[in-house]
CSV table of C-alpha atoms in Angstrom, one decimal:
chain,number,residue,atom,x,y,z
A,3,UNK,CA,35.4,-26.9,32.3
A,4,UNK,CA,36.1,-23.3,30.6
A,5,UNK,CA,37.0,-22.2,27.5
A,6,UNK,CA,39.2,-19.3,26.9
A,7,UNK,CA,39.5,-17.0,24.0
A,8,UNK,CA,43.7,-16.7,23.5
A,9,UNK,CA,44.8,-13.6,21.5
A,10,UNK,CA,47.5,-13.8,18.4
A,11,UNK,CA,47.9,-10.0,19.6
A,12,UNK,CA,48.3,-9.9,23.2
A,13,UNK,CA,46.2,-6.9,24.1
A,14,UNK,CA,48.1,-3.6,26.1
A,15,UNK,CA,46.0,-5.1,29.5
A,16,UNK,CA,48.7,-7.5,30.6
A,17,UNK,CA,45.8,-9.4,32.8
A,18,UNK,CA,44.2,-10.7,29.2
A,19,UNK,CA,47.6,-11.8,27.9
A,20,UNK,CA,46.3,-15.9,29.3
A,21,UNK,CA,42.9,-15.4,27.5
A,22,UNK,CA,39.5,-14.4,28.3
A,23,UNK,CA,36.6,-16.4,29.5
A,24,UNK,CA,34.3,-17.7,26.6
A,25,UNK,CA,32.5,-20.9,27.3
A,26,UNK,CA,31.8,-23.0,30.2
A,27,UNK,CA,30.9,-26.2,30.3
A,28,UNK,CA,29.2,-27.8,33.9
A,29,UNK,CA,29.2,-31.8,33.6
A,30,UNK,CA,27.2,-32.1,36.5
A,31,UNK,CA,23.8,-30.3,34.9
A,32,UNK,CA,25.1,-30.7,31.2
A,33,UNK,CA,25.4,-26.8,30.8
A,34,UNK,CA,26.9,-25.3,27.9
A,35,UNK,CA,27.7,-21.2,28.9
A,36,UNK,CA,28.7,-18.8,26.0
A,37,UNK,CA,30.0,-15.7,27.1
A,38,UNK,CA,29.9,-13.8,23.8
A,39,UNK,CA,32.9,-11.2,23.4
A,40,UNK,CA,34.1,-8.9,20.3
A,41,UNK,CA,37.7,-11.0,18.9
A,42,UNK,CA,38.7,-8.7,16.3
A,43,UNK,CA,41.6,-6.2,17.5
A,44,UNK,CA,40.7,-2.9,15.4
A,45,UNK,CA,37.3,-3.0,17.6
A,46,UNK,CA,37.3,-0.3,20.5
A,47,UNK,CA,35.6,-3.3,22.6
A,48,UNK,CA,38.1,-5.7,22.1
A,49,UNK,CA,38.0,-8.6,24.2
A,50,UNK,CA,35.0,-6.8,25.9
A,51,UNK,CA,31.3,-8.4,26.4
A,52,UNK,CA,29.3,-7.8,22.6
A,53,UNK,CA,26.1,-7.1,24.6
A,54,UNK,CA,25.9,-4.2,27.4
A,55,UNK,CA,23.4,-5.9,29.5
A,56,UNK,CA,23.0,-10.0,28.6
A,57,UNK,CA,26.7,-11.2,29.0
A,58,UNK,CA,25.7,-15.0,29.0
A,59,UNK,CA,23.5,-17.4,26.9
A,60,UNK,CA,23.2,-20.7,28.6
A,61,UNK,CA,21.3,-23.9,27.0
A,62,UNK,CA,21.4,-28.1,28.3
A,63,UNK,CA,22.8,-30.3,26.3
A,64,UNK,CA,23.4,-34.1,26.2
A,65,UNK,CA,25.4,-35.6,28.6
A,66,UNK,CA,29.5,-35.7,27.6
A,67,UNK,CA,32.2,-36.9,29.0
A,68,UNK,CA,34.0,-33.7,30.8
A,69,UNK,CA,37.2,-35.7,30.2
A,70,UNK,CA,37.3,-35.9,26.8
A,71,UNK,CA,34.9,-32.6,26.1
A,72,UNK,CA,35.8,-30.7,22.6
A,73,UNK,CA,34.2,-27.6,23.2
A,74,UNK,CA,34.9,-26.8,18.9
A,75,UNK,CA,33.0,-30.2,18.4
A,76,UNK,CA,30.3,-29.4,20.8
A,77,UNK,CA,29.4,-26.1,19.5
A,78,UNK,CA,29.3,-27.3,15.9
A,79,UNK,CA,27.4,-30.4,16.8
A,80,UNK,CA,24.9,-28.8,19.7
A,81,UNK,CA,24.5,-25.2,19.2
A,82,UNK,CA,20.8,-24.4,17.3
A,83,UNK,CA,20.7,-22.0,14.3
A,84,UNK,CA,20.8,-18.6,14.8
A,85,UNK,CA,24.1,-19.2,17.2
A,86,UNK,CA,27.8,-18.3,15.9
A,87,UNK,CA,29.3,-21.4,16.0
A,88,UNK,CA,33.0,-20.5,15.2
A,89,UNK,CA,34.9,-19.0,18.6
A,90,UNK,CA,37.3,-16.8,16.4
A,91,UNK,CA,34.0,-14.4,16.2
A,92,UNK,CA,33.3,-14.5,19.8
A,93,UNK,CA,30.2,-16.6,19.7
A,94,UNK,CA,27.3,-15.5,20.5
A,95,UNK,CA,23.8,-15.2,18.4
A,96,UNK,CA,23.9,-14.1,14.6
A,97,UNK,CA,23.9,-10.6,13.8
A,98,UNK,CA,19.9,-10.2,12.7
A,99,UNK,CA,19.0,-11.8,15.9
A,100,UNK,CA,20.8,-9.1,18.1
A,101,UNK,CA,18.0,-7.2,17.6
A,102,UNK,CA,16.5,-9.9,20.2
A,103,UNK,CA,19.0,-9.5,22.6
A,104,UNK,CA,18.4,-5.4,22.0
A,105,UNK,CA,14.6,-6.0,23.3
A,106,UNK,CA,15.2,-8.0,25.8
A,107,UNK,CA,17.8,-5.6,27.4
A,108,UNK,CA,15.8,-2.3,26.6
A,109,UNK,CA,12.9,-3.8,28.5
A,110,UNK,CA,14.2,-6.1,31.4
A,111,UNK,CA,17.0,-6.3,33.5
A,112,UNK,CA,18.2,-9.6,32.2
A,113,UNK,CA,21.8,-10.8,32.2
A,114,UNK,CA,21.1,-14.2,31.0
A,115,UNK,CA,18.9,-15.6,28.7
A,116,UNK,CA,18.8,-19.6,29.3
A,117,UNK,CA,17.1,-21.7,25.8
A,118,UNK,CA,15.1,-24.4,26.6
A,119,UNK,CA,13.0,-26.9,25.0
A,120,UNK,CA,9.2,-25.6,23.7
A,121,UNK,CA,7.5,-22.5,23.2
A,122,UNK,CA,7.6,-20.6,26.7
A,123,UNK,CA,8.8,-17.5,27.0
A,124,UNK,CA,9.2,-15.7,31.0
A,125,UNK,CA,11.5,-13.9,33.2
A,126,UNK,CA,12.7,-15.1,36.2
A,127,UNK,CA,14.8,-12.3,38.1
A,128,UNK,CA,17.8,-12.0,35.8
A,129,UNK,CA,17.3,-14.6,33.5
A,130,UNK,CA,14.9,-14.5,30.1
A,131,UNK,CA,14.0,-18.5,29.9
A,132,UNK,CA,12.8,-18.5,25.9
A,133,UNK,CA,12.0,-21.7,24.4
A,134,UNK,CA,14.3,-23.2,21.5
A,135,UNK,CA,10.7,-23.8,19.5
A,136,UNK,CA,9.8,-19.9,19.9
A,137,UNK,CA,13.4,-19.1,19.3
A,138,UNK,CA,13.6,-20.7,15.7
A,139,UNK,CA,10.3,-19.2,14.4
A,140,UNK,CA,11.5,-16.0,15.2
A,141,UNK,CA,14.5,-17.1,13.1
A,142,UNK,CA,12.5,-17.9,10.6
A,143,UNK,CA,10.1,-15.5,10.2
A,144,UNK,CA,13.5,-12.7,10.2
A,145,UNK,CA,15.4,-15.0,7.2
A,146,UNK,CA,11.8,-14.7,5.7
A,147,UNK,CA,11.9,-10.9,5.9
A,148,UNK,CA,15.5,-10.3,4.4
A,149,UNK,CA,14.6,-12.7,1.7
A,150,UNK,CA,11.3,-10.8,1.0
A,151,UNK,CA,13.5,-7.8,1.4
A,152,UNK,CA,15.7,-9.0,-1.1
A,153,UNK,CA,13.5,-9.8,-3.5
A,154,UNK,CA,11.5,-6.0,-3.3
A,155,UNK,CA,15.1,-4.4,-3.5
A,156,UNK,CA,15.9,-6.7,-7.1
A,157,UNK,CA,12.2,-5.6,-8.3
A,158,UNK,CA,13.2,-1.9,-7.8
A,159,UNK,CA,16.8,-2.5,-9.0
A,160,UNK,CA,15.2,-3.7,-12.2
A,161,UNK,CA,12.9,-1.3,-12.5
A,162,UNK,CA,15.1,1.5,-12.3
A,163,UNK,CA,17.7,-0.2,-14.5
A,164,UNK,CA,14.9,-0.6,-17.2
A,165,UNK,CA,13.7,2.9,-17.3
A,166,UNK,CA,17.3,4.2,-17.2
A,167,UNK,CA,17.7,3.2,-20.8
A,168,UNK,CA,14.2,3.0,-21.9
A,169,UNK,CA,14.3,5.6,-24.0
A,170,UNK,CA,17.4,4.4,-25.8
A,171,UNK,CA,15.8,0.8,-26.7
A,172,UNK,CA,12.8,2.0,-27.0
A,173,UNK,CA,10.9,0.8,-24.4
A,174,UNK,CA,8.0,1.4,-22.6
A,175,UNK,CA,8.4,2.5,-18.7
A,176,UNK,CA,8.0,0.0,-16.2
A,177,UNK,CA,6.4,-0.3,-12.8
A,178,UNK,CA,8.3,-2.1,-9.7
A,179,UNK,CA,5.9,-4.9,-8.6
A,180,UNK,CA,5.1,-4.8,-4.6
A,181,UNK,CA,4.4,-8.4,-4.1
A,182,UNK,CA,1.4,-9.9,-2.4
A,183,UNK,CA,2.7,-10.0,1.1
A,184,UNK,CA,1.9,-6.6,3.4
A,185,UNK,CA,5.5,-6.8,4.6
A,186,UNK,CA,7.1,-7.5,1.0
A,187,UNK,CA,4.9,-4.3,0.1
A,188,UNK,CA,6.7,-2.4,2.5
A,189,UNK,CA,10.0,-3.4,2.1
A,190,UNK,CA,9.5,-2.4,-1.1
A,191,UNK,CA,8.4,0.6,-0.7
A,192,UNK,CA,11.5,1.2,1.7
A,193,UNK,CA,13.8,0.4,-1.3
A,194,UNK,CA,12.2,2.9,-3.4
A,195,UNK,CA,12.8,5.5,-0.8
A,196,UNK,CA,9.2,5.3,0.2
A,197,UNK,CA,8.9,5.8,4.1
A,198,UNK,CA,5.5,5.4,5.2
A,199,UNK,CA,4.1,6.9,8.8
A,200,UNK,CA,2.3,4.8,11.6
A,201,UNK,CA,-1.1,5.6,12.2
A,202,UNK,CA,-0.5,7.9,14.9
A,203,UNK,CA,2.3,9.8,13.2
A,204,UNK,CA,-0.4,10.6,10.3
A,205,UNK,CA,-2.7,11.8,12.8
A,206,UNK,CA,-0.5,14.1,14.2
A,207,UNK,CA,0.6,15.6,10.4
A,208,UNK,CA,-2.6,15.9,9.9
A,209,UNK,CA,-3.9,17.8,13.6
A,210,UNK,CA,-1.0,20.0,12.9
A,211,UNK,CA,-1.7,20.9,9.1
A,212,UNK,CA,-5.1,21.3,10.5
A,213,UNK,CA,-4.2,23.6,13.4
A,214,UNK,CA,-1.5,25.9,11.6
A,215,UNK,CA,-3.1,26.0,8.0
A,216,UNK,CA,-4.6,29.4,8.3
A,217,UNK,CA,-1.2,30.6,9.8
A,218,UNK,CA,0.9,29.0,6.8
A,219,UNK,CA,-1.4,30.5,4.2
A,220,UNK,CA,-0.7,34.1,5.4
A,221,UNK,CA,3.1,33.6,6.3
A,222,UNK,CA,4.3,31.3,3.2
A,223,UNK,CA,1.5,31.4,0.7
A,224,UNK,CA,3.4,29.8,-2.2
A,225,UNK,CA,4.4,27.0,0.6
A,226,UNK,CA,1.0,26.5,1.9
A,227,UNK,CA,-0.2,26.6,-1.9
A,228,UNK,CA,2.4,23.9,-3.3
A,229,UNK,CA,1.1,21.6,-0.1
A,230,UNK,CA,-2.6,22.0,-1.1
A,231,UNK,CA,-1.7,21.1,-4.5
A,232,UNK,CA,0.7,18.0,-3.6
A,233,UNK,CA,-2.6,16.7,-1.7
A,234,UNK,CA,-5.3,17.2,-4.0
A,235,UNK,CA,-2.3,15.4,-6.6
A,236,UNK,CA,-2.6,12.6,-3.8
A,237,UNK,CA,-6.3,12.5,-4.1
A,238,UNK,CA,-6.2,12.6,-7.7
A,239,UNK,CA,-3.8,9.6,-8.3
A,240,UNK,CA,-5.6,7.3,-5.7
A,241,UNK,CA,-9.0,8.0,-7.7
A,242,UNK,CA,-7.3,7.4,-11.0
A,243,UNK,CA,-5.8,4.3,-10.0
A,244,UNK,CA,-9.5,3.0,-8.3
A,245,UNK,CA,-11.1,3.8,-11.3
A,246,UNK,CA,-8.3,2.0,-13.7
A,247,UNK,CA,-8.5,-0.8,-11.3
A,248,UNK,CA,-12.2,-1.1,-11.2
A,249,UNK,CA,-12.2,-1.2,-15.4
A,250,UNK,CA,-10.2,-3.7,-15.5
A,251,UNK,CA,-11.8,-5.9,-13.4
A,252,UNK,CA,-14.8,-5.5,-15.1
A,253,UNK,CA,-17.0,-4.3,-12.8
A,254,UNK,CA,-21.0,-4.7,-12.9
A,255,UNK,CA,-23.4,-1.4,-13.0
A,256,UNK,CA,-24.1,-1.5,-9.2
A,257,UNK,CA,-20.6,-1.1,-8.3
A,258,UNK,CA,-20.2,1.6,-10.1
A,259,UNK,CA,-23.0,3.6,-8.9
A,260,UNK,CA,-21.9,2.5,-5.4
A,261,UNK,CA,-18.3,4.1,-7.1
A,262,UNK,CA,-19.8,7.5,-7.8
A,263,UNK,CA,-21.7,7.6,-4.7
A,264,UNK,CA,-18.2,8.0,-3.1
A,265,UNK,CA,-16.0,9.8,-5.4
A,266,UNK,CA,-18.8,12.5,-7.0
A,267,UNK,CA,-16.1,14.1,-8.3
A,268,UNK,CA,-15.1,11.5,-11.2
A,269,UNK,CA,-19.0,11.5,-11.7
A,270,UNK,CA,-19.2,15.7,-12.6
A,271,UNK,CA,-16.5,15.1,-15.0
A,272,UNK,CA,-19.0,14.0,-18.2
A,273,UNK,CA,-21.0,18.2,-17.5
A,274,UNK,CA,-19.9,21.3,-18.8
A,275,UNK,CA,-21.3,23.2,-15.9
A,276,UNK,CA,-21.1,23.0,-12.2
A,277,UNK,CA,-23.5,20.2,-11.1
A,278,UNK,CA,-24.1,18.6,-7.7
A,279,UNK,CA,-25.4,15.2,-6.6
A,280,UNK,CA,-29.4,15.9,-5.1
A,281,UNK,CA,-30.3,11.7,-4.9
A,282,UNK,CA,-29.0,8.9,-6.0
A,283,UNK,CA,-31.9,6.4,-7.0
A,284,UNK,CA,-34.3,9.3,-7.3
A,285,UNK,CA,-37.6,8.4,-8.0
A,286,UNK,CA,-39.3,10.9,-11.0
A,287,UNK,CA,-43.0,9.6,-10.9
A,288,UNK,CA,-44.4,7.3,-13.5
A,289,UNK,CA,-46.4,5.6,-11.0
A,290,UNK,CA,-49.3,3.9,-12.1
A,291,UNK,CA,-52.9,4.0,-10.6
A,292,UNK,CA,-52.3,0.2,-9.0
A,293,UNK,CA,-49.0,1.8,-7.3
A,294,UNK,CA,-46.4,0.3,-10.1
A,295,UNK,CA,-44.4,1.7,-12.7
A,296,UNK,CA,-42.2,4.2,-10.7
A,297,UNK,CA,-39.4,5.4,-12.5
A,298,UNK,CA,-35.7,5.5,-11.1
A,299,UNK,CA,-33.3,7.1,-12.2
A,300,UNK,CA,-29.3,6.5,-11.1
A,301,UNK,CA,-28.8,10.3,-10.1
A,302,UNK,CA,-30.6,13.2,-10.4
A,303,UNK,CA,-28.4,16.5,-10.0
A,304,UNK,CA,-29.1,20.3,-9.8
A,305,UNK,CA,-27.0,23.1,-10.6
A,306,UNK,CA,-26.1,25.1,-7.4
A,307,UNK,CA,-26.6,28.1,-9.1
A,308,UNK,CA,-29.9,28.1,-10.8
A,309,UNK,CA,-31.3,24.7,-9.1
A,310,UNK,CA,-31.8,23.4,-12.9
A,311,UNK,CA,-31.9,19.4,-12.7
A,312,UNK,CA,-29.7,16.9,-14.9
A,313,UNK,CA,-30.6,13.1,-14.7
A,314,UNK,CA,-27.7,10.5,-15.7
A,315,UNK,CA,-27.9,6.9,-16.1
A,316,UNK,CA,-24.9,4.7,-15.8
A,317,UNK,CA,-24.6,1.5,-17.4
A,318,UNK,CA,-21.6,-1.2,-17.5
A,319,UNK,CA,-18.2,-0.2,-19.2
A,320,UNK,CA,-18.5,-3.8,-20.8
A,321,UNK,CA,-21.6,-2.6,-22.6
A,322,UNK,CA,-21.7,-2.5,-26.5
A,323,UNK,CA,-22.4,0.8,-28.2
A,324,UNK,CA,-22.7,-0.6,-31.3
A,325,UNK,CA,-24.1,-3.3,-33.6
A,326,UNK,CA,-21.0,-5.7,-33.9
A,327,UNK,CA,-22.0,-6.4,-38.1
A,328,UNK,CA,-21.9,-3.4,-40.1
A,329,UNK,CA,-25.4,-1.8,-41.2
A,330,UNK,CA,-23.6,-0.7,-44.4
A,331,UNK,CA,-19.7,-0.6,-45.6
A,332,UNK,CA,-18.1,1.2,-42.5
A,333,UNK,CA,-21.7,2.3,-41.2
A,334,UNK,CA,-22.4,0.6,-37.9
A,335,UNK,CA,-25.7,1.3,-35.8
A,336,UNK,CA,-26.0,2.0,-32.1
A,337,UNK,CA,-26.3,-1.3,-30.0
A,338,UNK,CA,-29.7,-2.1,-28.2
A,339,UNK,CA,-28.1,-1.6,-25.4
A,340,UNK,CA,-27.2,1.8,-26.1
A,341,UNK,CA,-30.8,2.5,-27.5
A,342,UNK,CA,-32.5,1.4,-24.7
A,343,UNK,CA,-30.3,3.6,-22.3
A,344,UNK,CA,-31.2,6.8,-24.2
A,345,UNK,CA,-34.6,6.6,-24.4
A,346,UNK,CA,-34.9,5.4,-20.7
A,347,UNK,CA,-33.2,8.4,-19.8
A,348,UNK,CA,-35.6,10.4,-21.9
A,349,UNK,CA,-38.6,8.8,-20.5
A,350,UNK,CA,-37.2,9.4,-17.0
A,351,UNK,CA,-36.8,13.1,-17.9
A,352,UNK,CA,-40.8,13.4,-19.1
A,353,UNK,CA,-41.6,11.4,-16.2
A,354,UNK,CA,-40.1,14.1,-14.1
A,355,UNK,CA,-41.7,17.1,-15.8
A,356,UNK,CA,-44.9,15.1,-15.7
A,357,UNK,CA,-44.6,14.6,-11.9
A,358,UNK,CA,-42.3,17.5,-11.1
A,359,UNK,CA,-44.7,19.9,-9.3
A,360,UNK,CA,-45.8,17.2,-6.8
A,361,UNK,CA,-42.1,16.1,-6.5
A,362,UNK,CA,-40.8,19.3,-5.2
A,363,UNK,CA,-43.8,19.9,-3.3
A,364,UNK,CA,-43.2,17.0,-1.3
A,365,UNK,CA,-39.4,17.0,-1.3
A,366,UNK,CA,-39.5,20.9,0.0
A,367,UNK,CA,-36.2,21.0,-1.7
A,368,UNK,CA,-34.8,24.1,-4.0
A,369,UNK,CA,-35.1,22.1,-7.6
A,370,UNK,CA,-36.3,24.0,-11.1
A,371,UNK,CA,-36.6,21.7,-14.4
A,372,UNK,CA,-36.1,24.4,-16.6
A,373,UNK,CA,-34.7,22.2,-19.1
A,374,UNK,CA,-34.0,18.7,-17.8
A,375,UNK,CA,-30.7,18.0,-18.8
A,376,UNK,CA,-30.0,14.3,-19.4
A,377,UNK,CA,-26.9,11.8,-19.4
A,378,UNK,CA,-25.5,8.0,-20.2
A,379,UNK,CA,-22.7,6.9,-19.1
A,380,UNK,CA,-22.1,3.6,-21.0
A,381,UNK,CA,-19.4,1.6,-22.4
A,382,UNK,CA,-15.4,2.1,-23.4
A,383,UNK,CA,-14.7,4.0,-26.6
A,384,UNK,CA,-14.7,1.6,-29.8
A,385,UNK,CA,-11.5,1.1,-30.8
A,386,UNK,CA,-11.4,1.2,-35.5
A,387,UNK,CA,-11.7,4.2,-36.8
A,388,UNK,CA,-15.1,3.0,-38.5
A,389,UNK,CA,-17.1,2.0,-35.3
A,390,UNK,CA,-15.4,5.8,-33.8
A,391,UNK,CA,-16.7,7.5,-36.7
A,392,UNK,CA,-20.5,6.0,-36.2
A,393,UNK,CA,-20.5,6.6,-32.2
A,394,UNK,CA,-19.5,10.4,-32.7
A,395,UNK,CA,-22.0,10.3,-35.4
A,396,UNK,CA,-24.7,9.0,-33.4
A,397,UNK,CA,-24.0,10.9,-30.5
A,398,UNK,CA,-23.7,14.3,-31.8
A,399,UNK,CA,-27.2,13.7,-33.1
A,400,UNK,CA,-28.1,12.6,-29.7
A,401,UNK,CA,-29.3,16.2,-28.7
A,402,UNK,CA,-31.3,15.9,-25.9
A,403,UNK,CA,-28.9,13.4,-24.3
A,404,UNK,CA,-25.3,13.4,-23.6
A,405,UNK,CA,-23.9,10.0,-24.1
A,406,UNK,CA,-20.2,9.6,-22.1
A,407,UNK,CA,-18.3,6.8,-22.1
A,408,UNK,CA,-15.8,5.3,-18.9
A,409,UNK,CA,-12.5,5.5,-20.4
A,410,UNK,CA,-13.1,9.3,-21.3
A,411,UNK,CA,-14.3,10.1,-17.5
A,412,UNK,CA,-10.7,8.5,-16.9
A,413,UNK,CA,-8.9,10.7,-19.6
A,414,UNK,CA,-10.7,13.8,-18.6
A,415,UNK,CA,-9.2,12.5,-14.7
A,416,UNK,CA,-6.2,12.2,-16.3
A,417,UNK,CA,-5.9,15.7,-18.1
A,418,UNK,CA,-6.9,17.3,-15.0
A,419,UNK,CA,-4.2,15.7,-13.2
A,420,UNK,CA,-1.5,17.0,-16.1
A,421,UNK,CA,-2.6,20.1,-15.6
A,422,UNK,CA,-2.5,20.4,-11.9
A,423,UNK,CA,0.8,19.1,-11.9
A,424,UNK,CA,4.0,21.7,-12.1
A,425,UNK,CA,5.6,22.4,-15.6
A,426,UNK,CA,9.3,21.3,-13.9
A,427,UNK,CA,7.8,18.5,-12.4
A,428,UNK,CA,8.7,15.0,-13.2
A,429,UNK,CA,5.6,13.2,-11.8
């Protein structure tokens, strides 16, 4: 039994006045045929097959009566989701899941795909034989996708709203949410006008920038010079947002020297002069005649230009730098803590002139201890005015050590950052 597709319009091809082939229906195997077609007039395809390639989707279904067979009842009642059901839209498989029928046609030379029951999915010579199981994951997982997509295009809707009249209500900016999922992240990103490169695309940007820098320094200077800064901004805001991530979570003291190992530069900020990293866990003597007692210290630097050493030891950004009761009215003194990291730096530092002669002898290495200069990093900045007051006290007083706490490594990140970026940029 067919099923023909009648126009209200009679179409200027006299031959489709009677209708055009749109179902089939074979009692004998209990084969439903769609033969999807485009039904609205104003489309240039009218009445023409909606895919170039697959012009028939073909799935069993439970025996009927050809006699008294209603093909509107059967495709309400039969057809799986993901099918248009109704003929006045030419039937055929949803919109989203064209993008199916686009793959299969791009890669194959399928006319037919043919659902059946399970999972399987295989070619056999012009038919695509895809399980009804595979079929409605597939489903699934895209309904997932525009829903996720939704949901990232609302959070940057909102976002964007928000800041639009922050100012006016006086509130503070806000930042659009990604989500947890890697795909919501991306969609997100996509609604934001974010578009990220494969892999192999970044490789290629990156060969080429390599390849032609020297070239686009001498033809466009300013161009090649706005591009070096846009990447060391890059850099800049991905080690800001580590290190304001890593506060947060409270990290513990070995994570943190594990940190500077790998981003030296946020380490260099707490020194006045140009210092690089010589070792990190650098032994300065102290050894003791049974072998024990060797003194560590976190880093030890040098100056490139005179080879003078610095020593710095870090501590937690949860440590106390200060007594929490007051020694007197608004007075507070320096925490144990904070104590105990100064004059281990100190002792560190005589350790190292002690043993310095037989430490560069055996390192062979260009070092001078001139004047050892030393360092803590320690701690967040207290927050009243009193316990402010008594750290800058204590610290300026701190001569022979220069006490720096986390949150002003991350300002002086952050003022470098301001200061790289353009006047007429809104970054």
């Amino acid at each position: 039994m067919d099923g023909f597709f009648v126009p209200l319009d009679p179409p200027d091809d006299p031959s489709a006045a009677d209708g055009t082939r749109i179902l089939n229906f074979s009692g004998d195997s209990s084969e439903l045929r769609i033969f999807p077609i485009y039904t609205f007039p104003d489309n240039e395809k009218y009445l023409e097959p909606k895919y170039p390639q697959i012009h028939t989707l073909t799935m069993s279904v439970p025996d009927t009566d050809v006699g008294v067979v209603d093909f509107r009842e059967l495709l309400l009642e039969w057809l799986p989701s993901g099918f248009v059901t109704d003929y006045k839209f030419g039937l055929g498989l949803v919109k989203d899941c064209n993008r199916l029928v686009r793959l299969i046609e791009k890669h194959t030379e399928c006319a037919e795909i043919y659902f059946m029951g399970g999972t399987n999915v295989a070619v056999a010579g012009k038919q695509l034989l895809l399980g009804l199981e595979r079929f409605e994951v597939i489903l699934s997982e895209i309904r997932r996708i525009n829903s996720r997509g939704y949901d990232g295009a609302a959070r940057v809707k909102d976002a964007f709203v928000h800041n639009a009249l922050a100012s006016t209500l006086s509130l503070e900016p806000a930042v659009y949410s990604l989500g947890c999922h890697p795909v919501s992240q991306v969609l997100t990103k996509a609604a934001d006008g974010v578009k990220e490169l494969t892999e192999q695309e970044q490789d290629a940007l990156i060969d080429t920038f390599a390849s032609e820098s020297a070239a686009l320094a001498r033809t466009r200077p300013e161009t090649f010079l706005k591009l070096h800064r846009d990447i060391e901004l890059v850099n800049l805001d991905r080690l800001i947002q580590s290190y304001e991530d890593a506060l947060a979570r409270g990290k513990k003291e070995g994570f943190w020297q594990n940190f500077f190992d790998n981003n030296a530069f946020a380490l260099q900020q707490v020194f006045g002069t140009p210092m690089v990293s010589f070792q990190s866990s650098a032994s300065v003597g102290g050894v003791g005649f049974a072998g024990s007692g060797g003194k560590v210290a976190d880093y030890l630097l040098k100056n490139p230009l005179t080879n003078n050493v610095a020593l710095v030891e870090i501590k937690k950004p949860s440590t106390s730098l200060l007594n929490t009761k007051e020694y007197r009215g608004g007075v507070f003194g320096p925490s144990k803590d904070l104590g105990g990291a100064v004059t281990q730096v100190m002792d560190q530092a005589y350790q190292l002139m002690t043993s310095f002669a037989g430490l560069k002898l055996a390192s062979r290495a260009d070092l001078e201890a001139y004047a050892v200069s030393c360092f803590v990093v320690i701690g967040r900045t207290p927050s009243s005015d009193d316990e402010q007051k008594s750290f800058e006290m204590y610290r300026a007083n701190s001569r022979n050590v220069k006490i720096v706490t986390y949150d002003e490594i991350l300002e002086q990140l952050k003022l470098l950052r301001k200061f790289l970026l353009p006047e007429d940029s809104e970054r």
